[in-house]
Short mmCIF file of C-alpha atoms and ligand atoms in Angstrom, two decimals:
data_model
loop_
_atom_site.label_atom_id
_atom_site.label_comp_id
_atom_site.label_asym_id
_atom_site.label_seq_id
_atom_site.Cartn_x
_atom_site.Cartn_y
_atom_site.Cartn_z
CA MET J 723 54.18 16.46 35.22
CA GLU J 724 54.36 16.32 38.79
CA LYS J 725 56.42 19.47 38.90
CA THR J 726 54.27 21.37 37.06
CA PHE J 727 50.81 19.92 38.75
CA LYS J 728 49.27 22.30 41.22
CA SER J 729 46.01 21.46 43.23
CA LYS J 730 43.24 24.65 42.44
CA LEU J 731 42.07 23.82 45.87
CA PRO J 732 44.75 22.70 48.30
CA GLY J 733 42.87 23.36 51.32
CA VAL J 734 40.03 21.39 50.80
CA GLY J 735 39.68 17.49 51.69
CA THR J 736 36.81 14.98 51.86
CA SER J 737 33.53 16.89 52.80
CA ILE J 738 32.97 16.27 56.58
CA PHE J 739 29.34 14.87 55.60
CA ALA J 740 31.07 11.84 53.67
CA VAL J 741 33.67 11.62 56.56
CA MET J 742 30.91 11.36 59.32
CA SER J 743 28.36 9.48 56.80
CA GLY J 744 31.49 6.92 56.27
CA LEU J 745 32.31 6.89 60.16
CA ALA J 746 28.68 6.26 61.13
CA ARG J 747 28.37 2.93 58.74
CA ARG J 748 31.61 1.63 59.77
CA GLU J 749 30.86 2.32 63.42
CA GLY J 750 27.32 1.09 63.33
CA ALA J 751 26.10 4.46 64.00
CA VAL J 752 22.55 6.12 64.03
CA ASN J 753 23.55 8.77 61.02
CA LEU J 754 21.74 12.21 62.16
CA SER J 755 25.38 13.63 60.35
CA GLN J 756 23.80 14.02 56.23
CA GLY J 757 21.46 15.91 55.43
CA PHE J 758 18.89 13.48 54.21
CA PRO J 759 15.61 11.90 55.18
CA ASP J 760 15.16 8.30 56.08
CA PHE J 761 11.82 7.70 55.13
CA PRO J 762 10.65 6.68 51.64
CA ILE J 763 9.11 9.68 48.86
CA ASP J 764 5.98 9.94 47.85
CA PRO J 765 4.91 6.64 45.49
CA ALA J 766 2.80 9.11 43.34
CA LEU J 767 6.11 10.86 41.92
CA ILE J 768 7.99 7.71 41.44
CA ASP J 769 4.78 6.53 39.65
CA LEU J 770 5.24 9.79 37.74
CA VAL J 771 8.38 9.07 36.69
CA TYR J 772 8.19 6.08 35.95
CA ALA J 773 5.37 6.58 33.96
CA TYR J 774 7.35 9.10 31.70
CA MET J 775 10.03 7.01 31.03
CA LYS J 776 7.45 4.40 29.83
CA LYS J 777 6.36 6.92 27.73
CA GLY J 778 9.65 7.36 26.03
CA TYR J 779 10.74 10.62 28.15
CA ASN J 780 14.15 9.13 27.79
CA GLN J 781 16.52 11.37 25.81
CA TYR J 782 17.87 14.82 26.46
CA ALA J 783 15.85 17.39 28.08
CA PRO J 784 15.84 21.22 26.61
CA MET J 785 18.84 23.30 28.18
CA PRO J 786 17.33 25.23 30.41
CA GLY J 787 15.19 22.12 31.61
CA VAL J 788 11.75 21.37 30.29
CA PRO J 789 9.01 24.13 29.67
CA GLN J 790 6.45 22.26 31.72
CA LEU J 791 8.55 22.42 34.69
CA ARG J 792 9.90 25.76 34.43
CA GLN J 793 5.92 26.64 34.02
CA ALA J 794 4.70 25.37 36.89
CA ILE J 795 7.72 26.82 38.70
CA ALA J 796 6.42 30.13 37.99
CA ARG J 797 3.08 29.21 39.13
CA LYS J 798 4.31 28.58 42.29
CA ILE J 799 6.92 31.17 43.02
CA ARG J 800 3.49 33.30 41.72
CA ARG J 801 1.28 32.09 44.41
CA LEU J 802 4.21 31.51 47.36
CA TYR J 803 5.91 35.16 46.75
CA HIS J 804 3.33 37.20 44.64
CA THR J 805 6.07 37.78 41.96
CA ALA J 806 6.03 37.35 38.45
CA VAL J 807 8.90 35.35 36.53
CA SER J 808 9.42 34.48 33.50
CA PRO J 809 9.68 30.23 32.37
CA ASP J 810 11.46 31.29 29.59
CA ASP J 811 13.78 33.38 30.56
CA GLU J 812 14.54 33.78 34.43
CA ILE J 813 13.88 29.53 35.31
CA THR J 814 16.90 27.55 34.82
CA VAL J 815 16.47 23.69 36.16
CA THR J 816 19.61 22.69 37.69
CA ALA J 817 20.88 19.11 38.83
CA GLY J 818 20.53 19.96 42.47
CA ALA J 819 21.14 23.12 44.21
CA THR J 820 24.71 22.54 44.20
CA GLN J 821 25.32 23.02 40.59
CA ALA J 822 22.36 25.82 40.49
CA LEU J 823 24.79 27.55 43.13
CA PHE J 824 28.10 26.39 40.91
CA ASN J 825 26.74 28.09 37.79
CA THR J 826 25.77 31.09 39.29
CA ILE J 827 29.10 31.54 40.99
CA THR J 828 31.53 31.18 38.10
CA ALA J 829 28.97 32.80 35.72
CA LEU J 830 29.19 36.16 38.26
CA VAL J 831 32.77 36.02 40.07
CA HIS J 832 35.84 37.13 38.32
CA PRO J 833 39.49 36.92 39.35
CA GLY J 834 39.97 39.41 42.42
CA ASP J 835 36.01 40.08 43.48
CA GLU J 836 35.39 39.40 46.95
CA VAL J 837 32.41 37.44 47.95
CA ILE J 838 30.84 37.89 51.59
CA VAL J 839 29.99 34.91 53.29
CA PHE J 840 28.41 34.08 56.44
CA GLU J 841 29.73 31.78 58.57
CA PRO J 842 28.14 29.32 59.58
CA ALA J 843 28.08 28.60 55.98
CA TYR J 844 27.06 25.56 53.51
CA ASP J 845 30.59 23.71 52.30
CA SER J 846 30.11 24.54 48.53
CA TYR J 847 29.83 28.18 48.04
CA VAL J 848 34.06 28.99 49.03
CA PRO J 849 34.99 26.04 47.01
CA ALA J 850 33.58 27.67 43.96
CA ILE J 851 34.42 30.83 44.65
CA LEU J 852 38.18 30.00 44.71
CA LEU J 853 37.88 27.89 41.85
CA ASN J 854 36.85 31.05 40.08
CA GLY J 855 39.80 32.96 41.46
CA GLY J 856 37.50 34.74 43.82
CA ARG J 857 38.17 36.16 47.73
CA PRO J 858 35.87 35.09 50.17
CA VAL J 859 35.51 37.87 52.63
CA TYR J 860 34.02 36.20 55.97
CA VAL J 861 31.06 37.82 58.55
CA ARG J 862 31.20 35.26 61.65
CA LEU J 863 27.94 34.37 63.33
CA THR J 864 27.58 32.93 66.65
CA LYS J 865 25.09 30.87 68.74
CA PRO J 866 23.14 31.39 70.27
CA ASP J 867 20.98 32.72 67.49
CA PHE J 868 23.16 33.37 64.77
CA ARG J 869 22.15 36.90 63.63
CA ILE J 870 22.97 38.82 61.27
CA ARG J 871 24.63 42.21 62.48
CA TRP J 872 24.30 44.42 59.45
CA ASP J 873 26.85 47.15 60.51
CA GLU J 874 29.51 44.47 60.40
CA VAL J 875 28.23 43.56 57.11
CA ALA J 876 28.85 47.32 55.74
CA GLU J 877 32.08 47.12 57.21
CA LYS J 878 32.95 44.01 54.68
CA ILE J 879 31.53 45.44 51.91
CA SER J 880 34.27 47.51 49.72
CA ALA J 881 34.91 48.52 46.06
CA GLN J 882 35.69 44.70 45.17
CA THR J 883 32.46 43.24 46.44
CA ARG J 884 31.11 41.42 43.83
CA MET J 885 28.31 39.15 45.65
CA ILE J 886 26.97 38.46 48.80
CA ILE J 887 26.07 34.66 49.70
CA LEU J 888 22.51 34.42 51.75
CA ASN J 889 21.25 31.22 53.11
CA THR J 890 17.48 31.52 54.65
CA PRO J 891 16.19 28.97 56.28
CA ASN J 892 20.09 28.77 57.09
CA ASN J 893 21.81 25.37 57.32
CA PRO J 894 23.09 25.24 60.12
CA GLY J 895 22.22 27.73 62.38
CA GLY J 896 18.44 27.75 62.18
CA TYR J 897 17.84 31.26 61.61
CA VAL J 898 15.50 32.54 58.93
CA LEU J 899 15.95 36.25 57.53
CA SER J 900 12.84 38.63 58.57
CA ASP J 901 11.46 41.33 56.42
CA GLU J 902 13.61 43.75 58.36
CA ASP J 903 17.02 41.41 57.66
CA TRP J 904 16.25 41.94 53.70
CA GLN J 905 15.27 45.79 53.79
CA GLN J 906 18.90 46.45 55.64
CA LEU J 907 20.85 44.47 52.80
CA ALA J 908 18.59 46.70 50.46
CA ARG J 909 19.80 50.00 52.32
CA LEU J 910 23.32 48.14 52.20
CA VAL J 911 23.64 47.43 48.67
CA ARG J 912 21.70 50.05 47.19
CA GLY J 913 23.88 52.57 43.91
CA LYS J 914 26.61 49.26 44.62
CA ASP J 915 27.65 46.95 41.94
CA ILE J 916 26.81 43.95 44.20
CA ILE J 917 24.86 40.70 43.16
CA ILE J 918 22.84 38.54 46.00
CA LEU J 919 23.12 34.93 45.83
CA SER J 920 20.22 33.73 47.73
CA ASP J 921 20.19 30.05 48.78
CA GLU J 922 16.68 29.04 49.80
CA VAL J 923 16.67 25.31 49.73
CA TYR J 924 14.66 24.55 52.94
CA GLU J 925 11.74 27.55 51.64
CA HIS J 926 9.20 24.79 52.88
CA ILE J 927 11.17 23.72 56.00
CA ILE J 928 9.92 26.67 58.36
CA PHE J 929 8.57 26.66 61.53
CA ASP J 930 6.90 28.28 64.27
CA GLY J 931 4.20 30.34 62.03
CA LEU J 932 6.94 32.11 60.02
CA SER J 933 6.82 32.50 56.14
CA HIS J 934 9.78 31.95 54.26
CA GLN J 935 11.00 35.89 53.09
CA SER J 936 12.34 34.75 49.66
CA ILE J 937 14.36 37.53 47.79
CA LEU J 938 11.75 37.04 44.85
CA ARG J 939 9.27 39.09 47.09
CA TYR J 940 11.76 41.90 46.81
CA PRO J 941 11.66 43.49 43.42
CA GLU J 942 15.03 45.74 44.40
CA LEU J 943 16.72 43.28 45.59
CA TYR J 944 15.25 40.60 43.03
CA ALA J 945 17.02 42.97 40.11
CA ARG J 946 20.33 41.78 41.31
CA GLY J 947 19.40 38.54 42.48
CA VAL J 948 19.77 35.22 42.39
CA ALA J 949 17.66 32.37 44.06
CA VAL J 950 18.23 28.80 44.68
CA PHE J 951 16.05 25.89 45.38
CA SER J 952 15.94 22.10 45.46
CA PHE J 953 13.15 19.61 44.73
CA GLY J 954 15.54 16.99 46.08
CA LYS J 955 14.76 19.03 49.57
CA THR J 956 11.17 19.97 49.12
CA PHE J 957 10.42 16.70 48.24
CA HIS J 958 12.44 14.03 50.46
CA ALA J 959 14.67 12.98 47.06
CA THR J 960 17.83 14.05 47.55
CA GLY J 961 19.75 11.67 45.13
CA TRP J 962 17.66 13.14 42.30
CA LYS J 963 19.87 16.15 42.32
CA THR J 964 17.32 18.37 40.85
CA GLY J 965 16.69 22.19 41.66
CA TYR J 966 16.83 25.69 39.49
CA THR J 967 17.73 29.46 39.57
CA VAL J 968 15.43 31.93 39.29
CA ALA J 969 17.05 35.21 38.42
CA PRO J 970 16.49 38.40 36.01
CA PRO J 971 17.36 37.49 32.51
CA ARG J 972 20.27 39.16 32.04
CA LEU J 973 21.91 37.29 35.21
CA THR J 974 20.04 33.97 33.45
CA GLU J 975 21.44 34.47 29.95
CA GLU J 976 25.09 34.18 31.97
CA ILE J 977 24.20 31.17 34.41
CA ARG J 978 22.92 29.33 31.34
CA LYS J 979 26.55 29.70 29.41
CA VAL J 980 27.88 27.69 32.29
CA HIS J 981 25.11 25.82 32.48
CA GLN J 982 25.02 24.37 29.27
CA PHE J 983 28.93 23.34 29.30
CA ASN J 984 28.40 22.02 32.99
CA VAL J 985 25.74 18.95 32.62
CA PHE J 986 24.12 20.83 29.66
CA ALA J 987 20.47 19.54 30.59
CA VAL J 988 19.05 17.68 33.36
CA ASN J 989 17.56 14.27 33.41
CA THR J 990 14.24 14.53 31.43
CA PRO J 991 11.57 11.97 33.21
CA VAL J 992 11.96 13.48 36.36
CA GLN J 993 11.41 16.93 35.42
CA TYR J 994 8.25 15.84 33.46
CA ALA J 995 7.18 14.01 36.92
CA LEU J 996 7.83 16.95 38.94
CA ALA J 997 5.91 19.44 36.65
CA GLU J 998 2.91 17.38 37.07
CA TYR J 999 3.32 16.83 40.52
CA LEU J 1000 3.73 20.31 41.75
CA GLU J 1001 0.34 21.07 39.75
CA ASN J 1002 -1.09 20.45 43.71
CA PRO J 1003 0.08 22.75 45.91
CA ALA J 1004 -0.74 20.45 49.46
CA ARG J 1005 2.28 18.63 48.10
CA TYR J 1006 4.42 21.20 49.97
CA GLU J 1007 1.65 22.71 52.09
CA GLY J 1008 2.23 20.32 54.36
CA LEU J 1009 5.88 20.33 55.03
CA PRO J 1010 6.38 23.09 57.56
CA ALA J 1011 4.32 21.17 59.97
CA PHE J 1012 5.31 18.03 59.27
CA TYR J 1013 8.84 18.66 59.90
CA GLN J 1014 7.88 21.05 63.21
CA ALA J 1015 6.61 17.96 64.53
CA LYS J 1016 9.97 16.29 64.08
CA ARG J 1017 11.48 19.17 65.44
CA ASP J 1018 9.60 19.57 68.53
CA TYR J 1019 9.66 15.27 68.84
CA PHE J 1020 13.60 15.71 68.60
CA ILE J 1021 13.42 18.56 71.59
CA ASN J 1022 11.14 17.05 73.65
CA GLY J 1023 13.26 13.53 74.06
CA LEU J 1024 16.15 15.96 74.92
CA LYS J 1025 14.19 17.40 78.12
CA GLY J 1026 15.82 17.26 81.32
CA SER J 1027 19.18 15.91 79.45
CA ARG J 1028 22.36 17.99 79.71
CA TRP J 1029 22.41 18.90 76.15
CA LYS J 1030 21.67 22.65 75.29
CA VAL J 1031 18.94 23.32 72.20
CA MET J 1032 19.90 26.00 69.98
CA PRO J 1033 17.19 27.55 68.39
CA THR J 1034 15.79 26.26 64.87
CA ARG J 1035 13.33 28.19 62.93
CA GLY J 1036 14.12 26.72 59.97
CA THR J 1037 15.80 23.57 58.23
CA TYR J 1038 16.06 20.04 58.80
CA PHE J 1039 18.82 20.58 61.34
CA ILE J 1040 19.42 21.34 65.04
CA GLY J 1041 22.69 22.38 66.91
CA LEU J 1042 23.00 20.84 70.21
CA ASP J 1043 25.91 22.45 72.52
CA TYR J 1044 27.44 20.13 74.62
CA SER J 1045 29.63 22.09 76.69
CA ASP J 1046 27.85 20.69 80.13
CA ILE J 1047 28.52 17.18 79.14
CA SER J 1048 32.76 17.38 77.63
CA PRO J 1049 35.60 19.59 77.72
CA LEU J 1050 36.64 17.99 74.06
CA GLY J 1051 36.66 20.06 70.78
CA ASP J 1052 33.90 19.43 68.83
CA MET J 1053 35.72 17.36 66.24
CA ASP J 1054 36.66 15.05 68.89
CA PHE J 1055 33.59 14.92 70.62
CA ALA J 1056 32.06 14.21 67.21
CA VAL J 1057 34.31 11.36 66.91
CA LYS J 1058 33.50 10.04 69.93
CA LEU J 1059 29.77 10.26 70.14
CA THR J 1060 29.66 8.22 66.93
CA ARG J 1061 32.41 5.86 67.87
CA ASP J 1062 31.77 5.22 71.59
CA TYR J 1063 28.15 6.03 71.84
CA LYS J 1064 26.87 5.47 68.08
CA VAL J 1065 25.06 8.50 67.27
CA ALA J 1066 26.47 10.53 64.36
CA SER J 1067 26.29 14.12 63.82
CA ILE J 1068 28.60 16.75 62.22
CA PRO J 1069 30.88 19.44 63.95
CA PHE J 1070 29.64 22.97 63.54
CA SER J 1071 33.36 24.22 63.22
CA ALA J 1072 33.27 22.56 59.67
CA PHE J 1073 31.04 25.04 58.86
CA TYR J 1074 33.98 28.31 59.83
CA HIS J 1075 36.86 28.06 57.64
CA ASP J 1076 38.97 28.77 60.63
CA GLY J 1077 37.40 25.88 62.56
CA TYR J 1078 35.70 28.50 65.34
CA ASP J 1079 34.46 25.83 68.04
CA GLN J 1080 31.45 26.39 69.81
CA HIS J 1081 30.89 23.14 71.26
CA ILE J 1082 28.03 22.41 69.28
CA LEU J 1083 26.84 19.64 66.93
CA ARG J 1084 24.43 19.69 64.43
CA PHE J 1085 21.90 16.74 64.13
CA CYS J 1086 19.49 16.28 61.43
CA PHE J 1087 15.74 15.34 62.43
CA ALA J 1088 14.36 14.35 59.04
CA LYS J 1089 14.66 10.82 60.00
CA GLN J 1090 11.40 8.56 60.84
CA GLU J 1091 10.45 8.20 64.54
CA GLU J 1092 12.29 4.75 65.25
CA THR J 1093 15.62 6.52 64.34
CA LEU J 1094 15.45 9.48 66.54
CA ASP J 1095 13.97 6.99 69.30
CA LYS J 1096 17.06 5.12 68.89
CA ALA J 1097 19.40 8.40 68.85
CA LEU J 1098 17.54 10.03 71.82
CA GLN J 1099 17.72 7.00 74.17
CA ILE J 1100 21.41 7.37 73.65
CA LEU J 1101 21.75 11.20 74.12
CA ALA J 1102 19.02 12.03 76.39
CA LYS J 1103 21.53 9.74 79.15
CA LEU J 1104 24.85 11.79 78.38
C1 PLP T 218 22.34 25.33 52.47
C2 PLP T 218 21.88 24.02 51.12
N1 PLP T 218 22.49 24.60 49.59
C3 PLP T 218 22.70 23.65 48.94
C4 PLP T 218 22.19 22.23 49.22
C5 PLP T 218 22.86 21.54 47.98
O1 PLP T 218 21.32 20.68 47.59
P1 PLP T 218 21.33 19.36 46.72
O2 PLP T 218 21.00 18.59 47.22
O3 PLP T 218 19.99 20.14 45.77
O4 PLP T 218 22.35 20.02 45.55
C6 PLP T 218 22.19 21.79 51.07
C7 PLP T 218 22.13 20.49 51.18
O5 PLP T 218 22.64 20.04 52.17
C8 PLP T 218 21.92 23.15 51.49
O6 PLP T 218 21.94 22.60 52.90
#
C-alpha cells in the first residue's frame, strides 16, 4: 500500500483560510481573515427553514433542486439580467458555489485540457482542474487595480484551451468586469471551442453605483457559459452551503451527471425556505448599500495611517498594502499581525500559485461595526 499510494494533489496543504482562522482563534485575534459575516442572518429566513422542517420537508430533494427554488431563481435572473433561463433545464442547486465549481470543472475539463485562471484566484479552482487531469494556465493580475489585459489572455489561448474561469466581482482583487471586458472576451473566444466559467458569488456585493455584469446578460457568451452563485454569500449564511449553477441545457446535462454522484441533492428545507424568501427582491436589493457602508467605514478608519488602500469595487474584501509599515513578506507579516497585534488577515500571495508577493493583505469587512472598530484601533496605529 505505502509503495503504491500517490497523492493526487501533492502540492496542496491545509487552506490558508483554515490556517489563518485557526491562528486567529489561538491568538485571540480579531478575525478579518476568512470571508464570513459575524452578524446574524435575517430571523425571517430561519423561521422559514424551521417551518418547512416542521411541515415535514425533511427527505431527499429532487436531484437538480426543489422546483420552487429553481423557478424563483429563474424569475430573479429575468428581473436582474433580462435573460430567460429554464428552471428545468438550466438551473441546478448545489452545496454552495464550491460544489458548483467542482461539478462544472469535473464535468467539462478532460485530461490534457488547458484552463485559463486569472490570479489572484479563489483557491478551489486549481485543485479541481488538477484532479481532472487539466492544466492550469495562469494570467497574473497585479496591484493596484488587477485589471485584465486581454492581449495577454489572447497570447495564452491555445488549441488545448477548454475553459476560462472568471470571477466578478473579484475576490480578492476587488475588481468588477465591465461591459467592455465581456466584449473583449467574446471577441477572443468566437469560433473557438472554449467554455466560460463565471464565478459570480458576489453578484449583490458591488459598489459605487456599478451594476453587476453577469455572463447571463451576454447571449453569445452564455451559450458557452456556466454562471455560479451562492446563497451563502447573498444571505449571510455561508454555513448553509447552498448555491447553484446556471448553464445552457447541454452543459447542465453534463454538470448534473457529476452532481448526482457527488451529493445527489442539496438539503430540502433550506431550499423551500429560500424559494419563499427570494420572492421579495428587497431581500437582496439593499445589499450593495449595506456593504458599501461597511467598506467606507473601514476605509475611513484607516485615514491618515500608513496602510495603502487598494480600490475595491465589489466583494466584502479589501486589500491593504503595508509596504510603508514593514519590509516583511506578506505571509510573515500576516502571521506577525495576528500574533503580535491580534488582527488576522490573508496574505495576497496565497492567491497566486507561485506565491507572488505584492506586500498586500486581504481583510474581510463583512463584520459588525464593533468588530471593525477593534481591528481599526490596532491597524490605524501601525
Ligand atoms: C470567489 C469565490 N467563489 C466561490 C466561493 C465559495 O462559495 P460557497 O461558500 O457558496 O461554496 C467563495 C467563498 O469565499 C468565493 O470567494
